[in-house]
PDB file of N, CA and C in Angstrom:
ATOM      1  N   MET P  25      36.571  18.128   8.501  1.00 60.00           N
ATOM      2  CA  MET P  25      35.984  19.411   8.793  1.00 60.00           C
ATOM      3  C   MET P  25      36.892  20.120   9.787  1.00 60.00           C
ATOM      4  N   ASN P  26      37.164  21.385   9.546  1.00 69.00           N
ATOM      5  CA  ASN P  26      38.036  22.130  10.435  1.00 69.00           C
ATOM      6  C   ASN P  26      37.264  22.657  11.656  1.00 69.00           C
ATOM      7  N   PHE P  27      37.994  23.212  12.602  1.00 76.00           N
ATOM      8  CA  PHE P  27      37.390  23.674  13.857  1.00 76.00           C
ATOM      9  C   PHE P  27      36.336  24.746  13.620  1.00 76.00           C
ATOM     10  N   LYS P  28      36.613  25.680  12.720  1.00 73.00           N
ATOM     11  CA  LYS P  28      35.651  26.740  12.428  1.00 73.00           C
ATOM     12  C   LYS P  28      34.361  26.155  11.851  1.00 73.00           C
ATOM     13  N   ALA P  29      34.488  25.175  11.001  1.00 70.00           N
ATOM     14  CA  ALA P  29      33.317  24.530  10.415  1.00 70.00           C
ATOM     15  C   ALA P  29      32.499  23.810  11.485  1.00 70.00           C
ATOM     16  N   ILE P  30      33.180  23.169  12.412  1.00 72.00           N
ATOM     17  CA  ILE P  30      32.485  22.479  13.505  1.00 72.00           C
ATOM     18  C   ILE P  30      31.724  23.487  14.362  1.00 72.00           C
ATOM     19  N   LEU P  31      32.344  24.601  14.684  1.00 76.00           N
ATOM     20  CA  LEU P  31      31.671  25.639  15.471  1.00 76.00           C
ATOM     21  C   LEU P  31      30.460  26.199  14.736  1.00 76.00           C
ATOM     22  N   THR P  32      30.595  26.403  13.449  1.00 72.00           N
ATOM     23  CA  THR P  32      29.476  26.896  12.654  1.00 72.00           C
ATOM     24  C   THR P  32      28.324  25.896  12.680  1.00 72.00           C
ATOM     25  N   ALA P  33      28.639  24.630  12.508  1.00 72.00           N
ATOM     26  CA  ALA P  33      27.606  23.591  12.541  1.00 72.00           C
ATOM     27  C   ALA P  33      26.906  23.565  13.890  1.00 72.00           C
ATOM     28  N   LEU P  34      27.676  23.657  14.959  1.00 77.00           N
ATOM     29  CA  LEU P  34      27.095  23.624  16.298  1.00 77.00           C
ATOM     30  C   LEU P  34      26.191  24.823  16.566  1.00 77.00           C
ATOM     31  N   THR P  35      26.512  25.963  16.001  1.00 79.00           N
ATOM     32  CA  THR P  35      25.663  27.132  16.207  1.00 79.00           C
ATOM     33  C   THR P  35      24.372  27.039  15.398  1.00 79.00           C
ATOM     34  N   LEU P  36      24.402  26.311  14.296  1.00 76.00           N
ATOM     35  CA  LEU P  36      23.208  26.169  13.473  1.00 76.00           C
ATOM     36  C   LEU P  36      22.254  25.080  13.960  1.00 76.00           C
ATOM     37  N   VAL P  37      22.757  24.097  14.689  1.00 79.00           N
ATOM     38  CA  VAL P  37      21.937  22.947  15.077  1.00 79.00           C
ATOM     39  C   VAL P  37      20.705  23.331  15.899  1.00 79.00           C
ATOM     40  N   PRO P  38      20.799  24.169  16.926  1.00 85.00           N
ATOM     41  CA  PRO P  38      19.568  24.495  17.676  1.00 85.00           C
ATOM     42  C   PRO P  38      18.476  25.129  16.807  1.00 85.00           C
ATOM     43  N   SER P  39      18.859  26.061  15.957  1.00 83.00           N
ATOM     44  CA  SER P  39      17.848  26.661  15.090  1.00 83.00           C
ATOM     45  C   SER P  39      17.376  25.674  14.032  1.00 83.00           C
ATOM     46  N   LEU P  40      18.244  24.763  13.631  1.00 84.00           N
ATOM     47  CA  LEU P  40      17.862  23.748  12.657  1.00 84.00           C
ATOM     48  C   LEU P  40      16.801  22.822  13.236  1.00 84.00           C
ATOM     49  N   LEU P  41      16.938  22.443  14.499  1.00 89.00           N
ATOM     50  CA  LEU P  41      15.948  21.567  15.123  1.00 89.00           C
ATOM     51  C   LEU P  41      14.578  22.235  15.155  1.00 89.00           C
ATOM     52  N   THR P  42      14.545  23.499  15.507  1.00 92.00           N
ATOM     53  CA  THR P  42      13.289  24.246  15.514  1.00 92.00           C
ATOM     54  C   THR P  42      12.735  24.363  14.100  1.00 92.00           C
ATOM     55  N   LEU P  43      13.608  24.652  13.166  1.00 91.00           N
ATOM     56  CA  LEU P  43      13.191  24.784  11.780  1.00 91.00           C
ATOM     57  C   LEU P  43      12.632  23.461  11.240  1.00 91.00           C
ATOM     58  N   VAL P  44      13.244  22.352  11.589  1.00 94.00           N
ATOM     59  CA  VAL P  44      12.756  21.045  11.147  1.00 94.00           C
ATOM     60  C   VAL P  44      11.333  20.832  11.662  1.00 94.00           C
ATOM     61  N   ASP P  45      11.106  21.101  12.948  1.00 95.00           N
ATOM     62  CA  ASP P  45       9.767  20.927  13.519  1.00 95.00           C
ATOM     63  C   ASP P  45       8.738  21.787  12.791  1.00 95.00           C
ATOM     64  N   GLU P  46       9.059  23.055  12.597  1.00 95.00           N
ATOM     65  CA  GLU P  46       8.128  23.968  11.935  1.00 95.00           C
ATOM     66  C   GLU P  46       7.909  23.582  10.473  1.00 95.00           C
ATOM     67  N   THR P  47       8.956  23.136   9.811  1.00 95.00           N
ATOM     68  CA  THR P  47       8.840  22.723   8.410  1.00 95.00           C
ATOM     69  C   THR P  47       7.967  21.491   8.286  1.00 95.00           C
ATOM     70  N   VAL P  48       8.168  20.527   9.160  1.00 96.00           N
ATOM     71  CA  VAL P  48       7.363  19.295   9.129  1.00 96.00           C
ATOM     72  C   VAL P  48       5.888  19.630   9.349  1.00 96.00           C
ATOM     73  N   LYS P  49       5.603  20.484  10.314  1.00 95.00           N
ATOM     74  CA  LYS P  49       4.208  20.878  10.564  1.00 95.00           C
ATOM     75  C   LYS P  49       3.617  21.586   9.348  1.00 95.00           C
ATOM     76  N   SER P  50       4.380  22.486   8.758  1.00 95.00           N
ATOM     77  CA  SER P  50       3.916  23.232   7.594  1.00 95.00           C
ATOM     78  C   SER P  50       3.639  22.312   6.413  1.00 95.00           C
ATOM     79  N   VAL P  51       4.550  21.412   6.148  1.00 96.00           N
ATOM     80  CA  VAL P  51       4.384  20.484   5.026  1.00 96.00           C
ATOM     81  C   VAL P  51       3.197  19.563   5.280  1.00 96.00           C
ATOM     82  N   GLU P  52       3.057  19.082   6.484  1.00 94.00           N
ATOM     83  CA  GLU P  52       1.931  18.195   6.813  1.00 94.00           C
ATOM     84  C   GLU P  52       0.602  18.911   6.571  1.00 94.00           C
ATOM     85  N   ALA P  53       0.525  20.169   6.971  1.00 93.00           N
ATOM     86  CA  ALA P  53      -0.712  20.936   6.805  1.00 93.00           C
ATOM     87  C   ALA P  53      -0.995  21.266   5.339  1.00 93.00           C
ATOM     88  N   SER P  54       0.044  21.583   4.597  1.00 95.00           N
ATOM     89  CA  SER P  54      -0.170  22.025   3.219  1.00 95.00           C
ATOM     90  C   SER P  54      -0.251  20.883   2.210  1.00 95.00           C
ATOM     91  N   LEU P  55       0.264  19.724   2.556  1.00 93.00           N
ATOM     92  CA  LEU P  55       0.255  18.598   1.612  1.00 93.00           C
ATOM     93  C   LEU P  55      -0.573  17.428   2.132  1.00 93.00           C
ATOM     94  N   GLU P  56      -1.670  17.736   2.784  1.00 88.00           N
ATOM     95  CA  GLU P  56      -2.550  16.693   3.308  1.00 88.00           C
ATOM     96  C   GLU P  56      -3.006  15.804   2.153  1.00 88.00           C
ATOM     97  N   GLY P  57      -2.937  14.515   2.360  1.00 89.00           N
ATOM     98  CA  GLY P  57      -3.335  13.572   1.325  1.00 89.00           C
ATOM     99  C   GLY P  57      -2.193  13.111   0.436  1.00 89.00           C
ATOM    100  N   PHE P  58      -1.055  13.786   0.507  1.00 93.00           N
ATOM    101  CA  PHE P  58       0.110  13.360  -0.266  1.00 93.00           C
ATOM    102  C   PHE P  58       0.812  12.223   0.469  1.00 93.00           C
ATOM    103  N   SER P  59       1.645  11.500  -0.233  1.00 92.00           N
ATOM    104  CA  SER P  59       2.382  10.393   0.379  1.00 92.00           C
ATOM    105  C   SER P  59       3.458  10.927   1.324  1.00 92.00           C
ATOM    106  N   GLY P  60       3.884  10.067   2.219  1.00 92.00           N
ATOM    107  CA  GLY P  60       4.972  10.433   3.126  1.00 92.00           C
ATOM    108  C   GLY P  60       6.247  10.774   2.368  1.00 92.00           C
ATOM    109  N   ALA P  61       6.500  10.056   1.289  1.00 94.00           N
ATOM    110  CA  ALA P  61       7.702  10.323   0.481  1.00 94.00           C
ATOM    111  C   ALA P  61       7.638  11.710  -0.152  1.00 94.00           C
ATOM    112  N   ASP P  62       6.449  12.094  -0.624  1.00 95.00           N
ATOM    113  CA  ASP P  62       6.297  13.435  -1.207  1.00 95.00           C
ATOM    114  C   ASP P  62       6.478  14.515  -0.144  1.00 95.00           C
ATOM    115  N   LYS P  63       5.936  14.269   1.041  1.00 95.00           N
ATOM    116  CA  LYS P  63       6.064  15.231   2.136  1.00 95.00           C
ATOM    117  C   LYS P  63       7.527  15.357   2.564  1.00 95.00           C
ATOM    118  N   LEU P  64       8.233  14.237   2.635  1.00 95.00           N
ATOM    119  CA  LEU P  64       9.654  14.257   2.992  1.00 95.00           C
ATOM    120  C   LEU P  64      10.438  15.066   1.965  1.00 95.00           C
ATOM    121  N   LYS P  65      10.151  14.835   0.698  1.00 96.00           N
ATOM    122  CA  LYS P  65      10.841  15.563  -0.376  1.00 96.00           C
ATOM    123  C   LYS P  65      10.596  17.071  -0.249  1.00 96.00           C
ATOM    124  N   ALA P  66       9.365  17.457   0.033  1.00 96.00           N
ATOM    125  CA  ALA P  66       9.028  18.878   0.178  1.00 96.00           C
ATOM    126  C   ALA P  66       9.724  19.478   1.397  1.00 96.00           C
ATOM    127  N   ALA P  67       9.742  18.741   2.500  1.00 96.00           N
ATOM    128  CA  ALA P  67      10.390  19.236   3.720  1.00 96.00           C
ATOM    129  C   ALA P  67      11.892  19.410   3.491  1.00 96.00           C
ATOM    130  N   LEU P  68      12.508  18.435   2.852  1.00 94.00           N
ATOM    131  CA  LEU P  68      13.946  18.526   2.595  1.00 94.00           C
ATOM    132  C   LEU P  68      14.268  19.691   1.665  1.00 94.00           C
ATOM    133  N   ALA P  69      13.414  19.945   0.692  1.00 95.00           N
ATOM    134  CA  ALA P  69      13.636  21.068  -0.221  1.00 95.00           C
ATOM    135  C   ALA P  69      13.577  22.395   0.538  1.00 95.00           C
ATOM    136  N   LYS P  70      12.607  22.528   1.441  1.00 93.00           N
ATOM    137  CA  LYS P  70      12.512  23.755   2.244  1.00 93.00           C
ATOM    138  C   LYS P  70      13.732  23.918   3.145  1.00 93.00           C
ATOM    139  N   LEU P  71      14.151  22.831   3.755  1.00 91.00           N
ATOM    140  CA  LEU P  71      15.309  22.889   4.658  1.00 91.00           C
ATOM    141  C   LEU P  71      16.595  23.174   3.891  1.00 91.00           C
ATOM    142  N   ASP P  72      16.713  22.664   2.685  1.00 89.00           N
ATOM    143  CA  ASP P  72      17.889  22.950   1.852  1.00 89.00           C
ATOM    144  C   ASP P  72      18.013  24.445   1.580  1.00 89.00           C
ATOM    145  N   VAL P  73      16.897  25.099   1.344  1.00 87.00           N
ATOM    146  CA  VAL P  73      16.909  26.544   1.086  1.00 87.00           C
ATOM    147  C   VAL P  73      17.479  27.268   2.302  1.00 87.00           C
ATOM    148  N   TYR P  74      17.037  26.880   3.494  1.00 84.00           N
ATOM    149  CA  TYR P  74      17.541  27.492   4.726  1.00 84.00           C
ATOM    150  C   TYR P  74      19.044  27.270   4.866  1.00 84.00           C
ATOM    151  N   LEU P  75      19.468  26.036   4.707  1.00 82.00           N
ATOM    152  CA  LEU P  75      20.887  25.735   4.879  1.00 82.00           C
ATOM    153  C   LEU P  75      21.746  26.446   3.836  1.00 82.00           C
ATOM    154  N   ASP P  76      21.270  26.490   2.613  1.00 81.00           N
ATOM    155  CA  ASP P  76      22.033  27.174   1.567  1.00 81.00           C
ATOM    156  C   ASP P  76      22.189  28.660   1.880  1.00 81.00           C
ATOM    157  N   ALA P  77      21.192  29.239   2.531  1.00 80.00           N
ATOM    158  CA  ALA P  77      21.242  30.663   2.853  1.00 80.00           C
ATOM    159  C   ALA P  77      22.148  30.969   4.043  1.00 80.00           C
ATOM    160  N   PHE P  78      22.259  30.043   4.993  1.00 72.00           N
ATOM    161  CA  PHE P  78      22.957  30.353   6.236  1.00 72.00           C
ATOM    162  C   PHE P  78      24.274  29.634   6.458  1.00 72.00           C
ATOM    163  N   ALA P  79      24.557  28.623   5.707  1.00 62.00           N
ATOM    164  CA  ALA P  79      25.809  27.890   5.899  1.00 62.00           C
ATOM    165  C   ALA P  79      26.715  28.128   4.698  1.00 62.00           C
ATOM    166  N   ALA P  80      27.624  29.047   4.851  1.00 64.00           N
ATOM    167  CA  ALA P  80      28.521  29.402   3.754  1.00 64.00           C
ATOM    168  C   ALA P  80      29.610  28.345   3.546  1.00 64.00           C
ATOM    169  N   ASP P  81      29.999  27.680   4.604  1.00 70.00           N
ATOM    170  CA  ASP P  81      31.060  26.675   4.539  1.00 70.00           C
ATOM    171  C   ASP P  81      30.512  25.391   3.914  1.00 70.00           C
ATOM    172  N   VAL P  82      31.109  24.967   2.827  1.00 72.00           N
ATOM    173  CA  VAL P  82      30.641  23.786   2.099  1.00 72.00           C
ATOM    174  C   VAL P  82      30.687  22.534   2.974  1.00 72.00           C
ATOM    175  N   ALA P  83      31.716  22.391   3.787  1.00 71.00           N
ATOM    176  CA  ALA P  83      31.823  21.218   4.655  1.00 71.00           C
ATOM    177  C   ALA P  83      30.702  21.194   5.687  1.00 71.00           C
ATOM    178  N   VAL P  84      30.377  22.354   6.243  1.00 74.00           N
ATOM    179  CA  VAL P  84      29.277  22.446   7.207  1.00 74.00           C
ATOM    180  C   VAL P  84      27.968  22.100   6.521  1.00 74.00           C
ATOM    181  N   LEU P  85      27.765  22.671   5.354  1.00 77.00           N
ATOM    182  CA  LEU P  85      26.546  22.430   4.603  1.00 77.00           C
ATOM    183  C   LEU P  85      26.369  20.948   4.307  1.00 77.00           C
ATOM    184  N   ALA P  86      27.399  20.310   3.837  1.00 79.00           N
ATOM    185  CA  ALA P  86      27.333  18.886   3.518  1.00 79.00           C
ATOM    186  C   ALA P  86      27.057  18.054   4.762  1.00 79.00           C
ATOM    187  N   SER P  87      27.693  18.393   5.859  1.00 77.00           N
ATOM    188  CA  SER P  87      27.491  17.647   7.099  1.00 77.00           C
ATOM    189  C   SER P  87      26.067  17.800   7.622  1.00 77.00           C
ATOM    190  N   LEU P  88      25.561  19.005   7.604  1.00 79.00           N
ATOM    191  CA  LEU P  88      24.207  19.236   8.100  1.00 79.00           C
ATOM    192  C   LEU P  88      23.165  18.578   7.209  1.00 79.00           C
ATOM    193  N   LYS P  89      23.392  18.575   5.913  1.00 82.00           N
ATOM    194  CA  LYS P  89      22.418  17.973   5.004  1.00 82.00           C
ATOM    195  C   LYS P  89      22.331  16.457   5.190  1.00 82.00           C
ATOM    196  N   THR P  90      23.406  15.858   5.691  1.00 84.00           N
ATOM    197  CA  THR P  90      23.355  14.402   5.895  1.00 84.00           C
ATOM    198  C   THR P  90      22.439  14.018   7.055  1.00 84.00           C
ATOM    199  N   ILE P  91      22.162  14.959   7.948  1.00 84.00           N
ATOM    200  CA  ILE P  91      21.300  14.625   9.088  1.00 84.00           C
ATOM    201  C   ILE P  91      19.856  15.092   8.898  1.00 84.00           C
ATOM    202  N   LEU P  92      19.553  15.740   7.780  1.00 89.00           N
ATOM    203  CA  LEU P  92      18.200  16.257   7.579  1.00 89.00           C
ATOM    204  C   LEU P  92      17.134  15.169   7.545  1.00 89.00           C
ATOM    205  N   THR P  93      17.341  14.127   6.756  1.00 91.00           N
ATOM    206  CA  THR P  93      16.326  13.075   6.658  1.00 91.00           C
ATOM    207  C   THR P  93      16.066  12.415   8.011  1.00 91.00           C
ATOM    208  N   PRO P  94      17.100  12.030   8.752  1.00 92.00           N
ATOM    209  CA  PRO P  94      16.817  11.464  10.083  1.00 92.00           C
ATOM    210  C   PRO P  94      16.114  12.447  11.023  1.00 92.00           C
ATOM    211  N   LEU P  95      16.448  13.730  10.938  1.00 91.00           N
ATOM    212  CA  LEU P  95      15.778  14.729  11.782  1.00 91.00           C
ATOM    213  C   LEU P  95      14.311  14.883  11.401  1.00 91.00           C
ATOM    214  N   VAL P  96      14.024  14.929  10.123  1.00 94.00           N
ATOM    215  CA  VAL P  96      12.631  15.040   9.670  1.00 94.00           C
ATOM    216  C   VAL P  96      11.862  13.796  10.091  1.00 94.00           C
ATOM    217  N   ASN P  97      12.441  12.626   9.882  1.00 93.00           N
ATOM    218  CA  ASN P  97      11.757  11.388  10.265  1.00 93.00           C
ATOM    219  C   ASN P  97      11.504  11.322  11.769  1.00 93.00           C
ATOM    220  N   ALA P  98      12.452  11.791  12.557  1.00 93.00           N
ATOM    221  CA  ALA P  98      12.277  11.806  14.019  1.00 93.00           C
ATOM    222  C   ALA P  98      11.169  12.775  14.421  1.00 93.00           C
ATOM    223  N   ALA P  99      11.117  13.937  13.780  1.00 93.00           N
ATOM    224  CA  ALA P  99      10.066  14.910  14.088  1.00 93.00           C
ATOM    225  C   ALA P  99       8.697  14.347  13.735  1.00 93.00           C
ATOM    226  N   VAL P 100       8.578  13.721  12.579  1.00 92.00           N
ATOM    227  CA  VAL P 100       7.303  13.124  12.167  1.00 92.00           C
ATOM    228  C   VAL P 100       6.893  12.031  13.152  1.00 92.00           C
ATOM    229  N   ALA P 101       7.833  11.187  13.536  1.00 92.00           N
ATOM    230  CA  ALA P 101       7.524  10.122  14.495  1.00 92.00           C
ATOM    231  C   ALA P 101       7.048  10.700  15.827  1.00 92.00           C
ATOM    232  N   ALA P 102       7.713  11.737  16.294  1.00 92.00           N
ATOM    233  CA  ALA P 102       7.320  12.365  17.563  1.00 92.00           C
ATOM    234  C   ALA P 102       5.932  12.981  17.461  1.00 92.00           C
ATOM    235  N   PHE P 103       5.653  13.653  16.345  1.00 91.00           N
ATOM    236  CA  PHE P 103       4.336  14.262  16.166  1.00 91.00           C
ATOM    237  C   PHE P 103       3.248  13.196  16.020  1.00 91.00           C
ATOM    238  N   ASN P 104       3.580  12.074  15.392  1.00 89.00           N
ATOM    239  CA  ASN P 104       2.620  10.965  15.293  1.00 89.00           C
ATOM    240  C   ASN P 104       2.298  10.408  16.667  1.00 89.00           C
ATOM    241  N   VAL P 105       3.319  10.183  17.478  1.00 91.00           N
ATOM    242  CA  VAL P 105       3.118   9.650  18.830  1.00 91.00           C
ATOM    243  C   VAL P 105       2.301  10.626  19.673  1.00 91.00           C
ATOM    244  N   ALA P 106       2.558  11.911  19.496  1.00 90.00           N
ATOM    245  CA  ALA P 106       1.837  12.934  20.262  1.00 90.00           C
ATOM    246  C   ALA P 106       0.410  13.127  19.742  1.00 90.00           C
ATOM    247  N   GLY P 107       0.090  12.526  18.608  1.00 87.00           N
ATOM    248  CA  GLY P 107      -1.250  12.647  18.051  1.00 87.00           C
ATOM    249  C   GLY P 107      -1.482  13.934  17.278  1.00 87.00           C
ATOM    250  N   LEU P 108      -0.414  14.634  16.935  1.00 84.00           N
ATOM    251  CA  LEU P 108      -0.559  15.889  16.194  1.00 84.00           C
ATOM    252  C   LEU P 108      -0.885  15.668  14.723  1.00 84.00           C
ATOM    253  N   PHE P 109      -0.463  14.541  14.188  1.00 81.00           N
ATOM    254  CA  PHE P 109      -0.739  14.226  12.794  1.00 81.00           C
ATOM    255  C   PHE P 109      -1.734  13.073  12.739  1.00 81.00           C
ATOM    256  N   LYS P 110      -2.671  13.172  11.821  1.00 73.00           N
ATOM    257  CA  LYS P 110      -3.642  12.099  11.631  1.00 73.00           C
ATOM    258  C   LYS P 110      -3.118  11.155  10.578  1.00 73.00           C
ATOM    259  N   LYS P 111      -3.126   9.888  10.892  1.00 68.00           N
ATOM    260  CA  LYS P 111      -2.730   8.882   9.910  1.00 68.00           C
ATOM    261  C   LYS P 111      -3.889   8.660   8.949  1.00 68.00           C
ATOM    262  N   ALA P 112      -3.576   8.471   7.690  1.00 60.00           N
ATOM    263  CA  ALA P 112      -4.617   8.166   6.705  1.00 60.00           C
ATOM    264  C   ALA P 112      -5.210   6.814   7.012  1.00 60.00           C
ATOM    265  N   ASP P 113      -6.526   6.720   6.923  1.00 51.00           N
ATOM    266  CA  ASP P 113      -7.192   5.446   7.156  1.00 51.00           C
ATOM    267  C   ASP P 113      -7.029   4.579   5.916  1.00 51.00           C
ATOM    268  N   LYS P 114      -6.334   3.467   6.075  1.00 51.00           N
ATOM    269  CA  LYS P 114      -6.023   2.615   4.933  1.00 51.00           C
ATOM    270  C   LYS P 114      -7.004   1.443   4.810  1.00 51.00           C
ATOM    271  N   THR P 115      -7.983   1.391   5.694  1.00 46.00           N
ATOM    272  CA  THR P 115      -8.962   0.305   5.598  1.00 46.00           C
ATOM    273  C   THR P 115      -9.990   0.637   4.534  1.00 46.00           C
ATOM    274  N   VAL P 116     -10.446  -0.377   3.845  1.00 44.00           N
ATOM    275  CA  VAL P 116     -11.426  -0.195   2.792  1.00 44.00           C
ATOM    276  C   VAL P 116     -12.763  -0.693   3.311  1.00 44.00           C
ATOM    277  N   ALA P 117     -13.786   0.139   3.184  1.00 46.00           N
ATOM    278  CA  ALA P 117     -15.123  -0.268   3.635  1.00 46.00           C
ATOM    279  C   ALA P 117     -15.635  -1.381   2.753  1.00 46.00           C
ATOM    280  N   SER P 118     -16.227  -2.397   3.379  1.00 41.00           N
ATOM    281  CA  SER P 118     -16.727  -3.521   2.565  1.00 41.00           C
ATOM    282  C   SER P 118     -18.218  -3.473   2.423  1.00 41.00           C
TER     283      SER P 118
END
């Protein structure tokens, strides 16, 4: 990746972090009852649209997309710890 691509990536990261948080919250609210894998897929699809619109440099785009899944997973973990997301009750009443 060239210097210009690195600078572009660095300028997108702060807004990307905010976007990841908002996307995770939105997906969690709209896909209640869906599996975590389905929610991850939906979140990544939304984030891909953002990156495709704002990152013209292919190298920047590829680099940023490699960190999306870990960022989404970290946001979900943080929201779970904070109690913002309710875990599905997996116990079966007897």
